[in-house]
Coordinates of C-alpha atoms and ligand atoms in Angstrom, one line a residue:
M1 CA 157.1 -30.7 26.0
Q2 CA 158.0 -34.3 26.8
S3 CA 161.1 -35.4 28.7
N4 CA 163.0 -38.5 27.6
K5 CA 163.1 -40.1 31.1
K6 CA 160.1 -41.1 33.2
L7 CA 159.5 -41.4 36.9
P8 CA 159.0 -44.8 38.4
Y9 CA 155.4 -45.9 38.9
A10 CA 155.8 -45.8 42.7
V11 CA 156.8 -42.1 42.5
R12 CA 154.0 -41.3 40.0
A13 CA 151.4 -42.7 42.4
A14 CA 151.9 -39.5 44.5
Y15 CA 151.0 -37.3 41.4
C16 CA 147.7 -39.1 40.7
T17 CA 144.6 -37.1 41.6
N18 CA 142.4 -40.0 40.8
P19 CA 142.4 -42.8 43.5
T20 CA 142.2 -45.6 41.0
A21 CA 145.2 -44.3 39.0
K22 CA 147.1 -44.1 42.3
K23 CA 146.2 -47.7 43.2
L24 CA 147.2 -48.9 39.7
C25 CA 150.6 -47.2 39.9
E26 CA 151.1 -48.8 43.3
R27 CA 150.1 -52.3 42.1
M28 CA 152.4 -52.0 39.1
A29 CA 155.3 -51.1 41.3
E30 CA 154.6 -53.8 43.9
K31 CA 153.9 -56.6 41.4
K32 CA 156.4 -55.4 38.8
T33 CA 154.1 -55.7 35.9
N34 CA 152.7 -53.1 33.4
L35 CA 150.8 -55.8 31.4
C36 CA 147.0 -55.7 30.9
L37 CA 145.3 -58.8 29.6
S38 CA 142.4 -58.1 27.2
A39 CA 140.2 -61.2 27.9
D40 CA 137.9 -61.0 24.9
I41 CA 136.4 -64.5 25.2
S42 CA 132.7 -65.1 25.2
D43 CA 132.5 -68.2 27.5
P44 CA 132.3 -66.8 31.1
H45 CA 133.8 -70.0 32.6
A46 CA 136.6 -70.1 30.1
L47 CA 137.3 -66.5 30.9
L48 CA 137.6 -67.2 34.6
N49 CA 140.0 -70.1 33.9
L50 CA 142.1 -67.9 31.7
V51 CA 142.3 -65.2 34.4
E52 CA 143.2 -67.8 37.0
A53 CA 146.1 -68.9 34.8
V54 CA 147.3 -65.4 33.9
G55 CA 146.3 -63.3 36.9
S56 CA 149.7 -63.4 38.5
E57 CA 151.3 -61.7 35.5
I58 CA 149.0 -58.7 35.1
C59 CA 148.3 -55.4 36.7
L60 CA 145.0 -55.0 35.0
L61 CA 142.3 -57.2 33.4
K62 CA 140.3 -55.7 30.5
T63 CA 136.8 -57.1 29.9
H64 CA 134.0 -56.7 27.3
V65 CA 131.0 -58.0 29.3
D66 CA 128.7 -57.5 26.4
I67 CA 130.3 -60.4 24.5
L68 CA 129.7 -62.9 27.3
T69 CA 127.1 -65.6 26.5
S70 CA 125.8 -65.3 30.1
F71 CA 126.2 -62.9 32.9
D72 CA 125.2 -62.8 36.6
Q73 CA 126.4 -61.7 40.0
V74 CA 127.9 -65.1 40.8
W75 CA 130.3 -64.6 37.8
V76 CA 131.1 -61.0 39.0
H77 CA 131.9 -62.2 42.5
A78 CA 134.2 -65.0 41.0
L79 CA 136.0 -62.3 38.9
Q80 CA 136.4 -60.0 41.9
A81 CA 137.8 -62.9 44.0
L82 CA 140.4 -63.5 41.3
A83 CA 141.2 -59.8 41.2
K84 CA 141.8 -59.9 45.0
K85 CA 143.8 -63.1 44.9
H86 CA 146.1 -62.0 42.1
A87 CA 146.1 -58.2 43.0
F88 CA 145.0 -56.8 39.6
L89 CA 142.4 -54.1 38.8
I90 CA 139.4 -54.6 36.5
F91 CA 138.8 -52.4 33.4
E92 CA 135.5 -52.8 31.6
D93 CA 136.2 -51.7 28.0
R94 CA 132.6 -50.3 27.5
K95 CA 133.7 -47.3 25.3
F96 CA 130.8 -45.1 26.4
A97 CA 129.8 -42.6 23.7
D98 CA 126.5 -41.0 24.5
I99 CA 125.1 -37.9 26.3
G100 CA 125.7 -37.6 30.0
H101 CA 122.1 -38.6 31.0
T102 CA 122.3 -41.8 29.1
V103 CA 125.8 -42.9 30.0
K104 CA 124.9 -42.4 33.7
Q105 CA 122.3 -45.2 33.3
Q106 CA 124.5 -47.4 31.2
Y107 CA 127.3 -47.2 33.7
G108 CA 125.4 -47.4 37.0
G109 CA 122.4 -49.5 36.1
G110 CA 121.1 -52.0 33.5
L111 CA 121.9 -55.6 33.6
Y112 CA 125.6 -55.2 34.1
R113 CA 125.8 -52.5 36.8
I114 CA 129.3 -51.8 35.6
A115 CA 130.2 -49.2 38.2
D116 CA 129.7 -51.7 41.0
W117 CA 132.6 -53.9 39.9
A118 CA 134.8 -52.2 37.3
D119 CA 137.6 -50.1 38.8
I120 CA 138.1 -48.4 35.4
V121 CA 135.9 -47.7 32.3
N122 CA 136.6 -45.7 29.1
A123 CA 134.8 -43.2 26.9
H124 CA 134.9 -41.4 23.6
I125 CA 134.6 -37.6 23.9
V126 CA 132.5 -37.3 20.7
P127 CA 129.4 -36.0 22.7
G128 CA 131.5 -33.3 24.5
P129 CA 132.3 -32.8 28.2
G130 CA 128.8 -33.9 29.4
I131 CA 129.8 -37.5 28.9
I132 CA 132.6 -37.1 31.5
E133 CA 130.3 -35.3 33.9
G134 CA 127.6 -38.0 33.6
L135 CA 130.1 -40.8 34.2
K136 CA 131.7 -38.9 37.0
S137 CA 128.4 -38.4 38.8
V138 CA 128.2 -42.2 39.2
G139 CA 131.9 -43.2 39.4
L140 CA 133.6 -40.6 41.6
T141 CA 131.8 -41.5 44.8
Q142 CA 132.8 -45.2 44.2
Q143 CA 136.5 -44.2 43.7
R144 CA 136.5 -45.3 40.0
G145 CA 138.6 -44.0 37.2
L146 CA 138.0 -43.1 33.5
L147 CA 140.2 -43.4 30.5
L148 CA 139.6 -41.3 27.4
L149 CA 140.0 -42.9 24.0
A150 CA 142.4 -40.3 22.6
E151 CA 143.9 -42.5 19.8
M152 CA 142.9 -45.8 18.4
S153 CA 145.0 -48.7 17.1
S154 CA 142.8 -49.4 14.1
E155 CA 143.6 -48.4 10.5
G156 CA 142.0 -45.1 9.4
S157 CA 141.0 -44.0 12.9
W158 CA 139.6 -40.5 13.1
A159 CA 140.9 -40.1 16.6
R160 CA 143.9 -38.0 15.8
G161 CA 145.2 -34.4 15.6
D162 CA 142.9 -31.8 17.2
Y163 CA 140.5 -34.6 18.4
T164 CA 143.3 -36.2 20.3
Q165 CA 144.4 -32.9 21.8
A166 CA 140.8 -32.2 22.9
N167 CA 141.0 -35.4 25.0
V168 CA 144.1 -34.1 26.7
A169 CA 142.4 -30.7 27.5
L170 CA 139.3 -32.4 28.9
A171 CA 141.4 -34.8 31.0
E172 CA 143.2 -31.9 32.5
Q173 CA 139.9 -30.3 33.4
H174 CA 138.7 -33.5 35.1
R175 CA 141.8 -34.7 36.9
D176 CA 139.7 -36.0 39.8
F177 CA 138.1 -38.7 37.6
V178 CA 140.0 -39.0 34.4
M179 CA 143.1 -41.1 35.1
G180 CA 144.6 -41.2 31.6
F181 CA 144.2 -42.3 28.0
I182 CA 143.8 -45.2 25.6
T183 CA 146.4 -44.1 23.1
Q184 CA 149.2 -45.2 20.8
H185 CA 151.6 -42.5 22.1
Q186 CA 152.4 -40.5 25.2
L187 CA 150.2 -37.4 25.1
S188 CA 150.8 -35.6 28.4
D189 CA 154.0 -35.5 30.5
H190 CA 152.0 -35.0 33.7
P191 CA 153.1 -38.0 35.7
G192 CA 149.6 -38.5 37.1
F193 CA 148.1 -39.5 33.8
L194 CA 148.5 -43.1 32.6
H195 CA 148.8 -44.1 28.9
L196 CA 147.5 -47.5 28.0
T197 CA 148.2 -49.0 24.6
P198 CA 146.1 -51.7 22.8
G199 CA 147.1 -53.3 19.5
V200 CA 150.1 -55.0 20.9
Q201 CA 151.5 -58.4 19.9
W202 CA 154.5 -60.0 18.3
Q203 CA 153.0 -62.6 16.0
Q204 CA 151.1 -60.4 13.6
T205 CA 151.3 -56.8 12.4
Q206 CA 147.5 -56.6 11.6
D207 CA 144.3 -58.6 11.5
C208 CA 141.8 -58.8 8.6
L209 CA 139.5 -56.1 10.2
G210 CA 141.8 -53.1 10.5
Q211 CA 143.6 -53.9 13.8
Q212 CA 147.2 -52.8 13.7
Y213 CA 149.9 -54.1 16.0
I214 CA 153.1 -52.8 17.5
S215 CA 155.5 -54.6 19.9
P216 CA 155.6 -53.9 23.7
E217 CA 159.0 -52.3 23.2
Q218 CA 157.7 -49.9 20.5
A219 CA 154.8 -48.9 22.8
I220 CA 156.8 -48.4 25.9
I221 CA 160.2 -47.1 24.6
Q222 CA 159.4 -45.5 21.2
H223 CA 155.9 -44.3 21.9
K224 CA 156.6 -43.7 25.6
T225 CA 153.3 -45.2 26.9
D226 CA 152.9 -46.9 30.3
I227 CA 150.8 -50.1 30.0
V228 CA 150.5 -52.6 27.1
I229 CA 147.1 -54.2 26.5
V230 CA 147.5 -57.7 24.9
G231 CA 144.5 -59.8 23.8
R232 CA 144.8 -62.4 21.1
G233 CA 148.6 -62.4 21.5
I234 CA 148.1 -64.1 24.8
Y235 CA 144.7 -65.9 24.9
Q236 CA 145.2 -67.5 21.5
A237 CA 148.6 -68.8 22.4
E238 CA 149.1 -72.5 23.0
Q239 CA 150.3 -71.7 26.5
P240 CA 148.7 -68.4 27.6
R241 CA 150.4 -68.3 31.0
E242 CA 153.9 -68.7 29.5
Q243 CA 153.1 -66.2 26.8
A244 CA 151.8 -63.7 29.3
Q245 CA 155.1 -64.1 31.2
R246 CA 157.0 -63.2 28.0
Y247 CA 154.9 -60.1 27.4
R248 CA 155.2 -59.1 31.0
K249 CA 158.9 -59.4 31.0
A250 CA 159.3 -57.5 27.7
A251 CA 157.0 -54.7 28.8
W252 CA 158.7 -54.4 32.2
N253 CA 162.2 -54.5 30.8
A254 CA 161.1 -51.8 28.3
Y255 CA 159.8 -49.7 31.2
Q256 CA 163.1 -50.0 33.1
Q257 CA 164.9 -48.6 30.0
V258 CA 162.9 -45.4 30.1
L259 CA 163.6 -44.6 33.8
Ligands
LIG1 O1 142.2 -48.4 19.9 C1 141.9 -49.4 20.5 C2 141.2 -49.4 21.7 C3 140.9 -50.6 22.4 S1 140.3 -50.5 24.0 N1 142.1 -50.6 19.9 C4 141.8 -51.8 20.5 O2 142.1 -52.9 20.0 N2 141.1 -51.8 21.8 C5 140.7 -53.0 22.4 O3 141.9 -53.8 22.7 C6 139.8 -54.0 21.6 O4 138.4 -53.7 21.8 C7 140.2 -55.3 22.0 O5 139.4 -55.7 23.2 C8 141.7 -55.2 22.5 C9 142.7 -55.6 21.5 O6 142.6 -57.0 21.3 P1 143.7 -57.8 20.4 O7 143.2 -59.2 20.4 O8 143.8 -57.2 19.1 O9 145.0 -57.7 21.2

């Protein structure tokens, strides 16, 4: 059962059992933005410049550190300083998909030491609940949050039907660590779960590799999700800052219409 109206983010913060979800709801309410930038660019310096330009407009920055051409702790500290300055959280879009024992090492160790700097990561539930337990054993003590990839934006995605519902059931069993979903639609009306939607932009309806796009209004009003994730729609624009301001305004206006 899903109601038509939603609670404001500031109120939903009190329903969040995961501390990162609570923090994100508070940031969105304070900063008045439900926009996440997907900064999928490979030059680490260009990425920091982009974030400096757009940081004031976003509640969340999504990274893919494994596409960077170089990576070190100096870069991590620079990113963290920008997150502090502009009051956004960091989401490493690692899409973990292995057994608990392996993801534990991929999350906490290796070159990237993701758990040290990313407030949020995401995972596929293909391996079963052990993946959540493995990630939780690293992330919970550091007050991190996990998003489950319940639906995908790409054409022909198998993440649908019973698989999508299994994500919701697992999230409910792990409310301390799971903070919500990567999804195209609202899946749970529990106010403590956040629904984040990628595949959002105005210029195109698809790319040449299966990506499919909807508008911020479709995501927030029709599909009842909470946060829009925009990548190429912003960073490929001639003026990324101005474009981010447009997406921010559209997504926030849409949110106000569902209250
Ligand atoms: O279903 C999904 C899930 C994710 S996290 N579809 C997606 O596109 N993503 C990610 O969102 C994808 O990896 C990319 O980083 C971003 C979309 O980028 P855009 O340039 O198409 O907006």
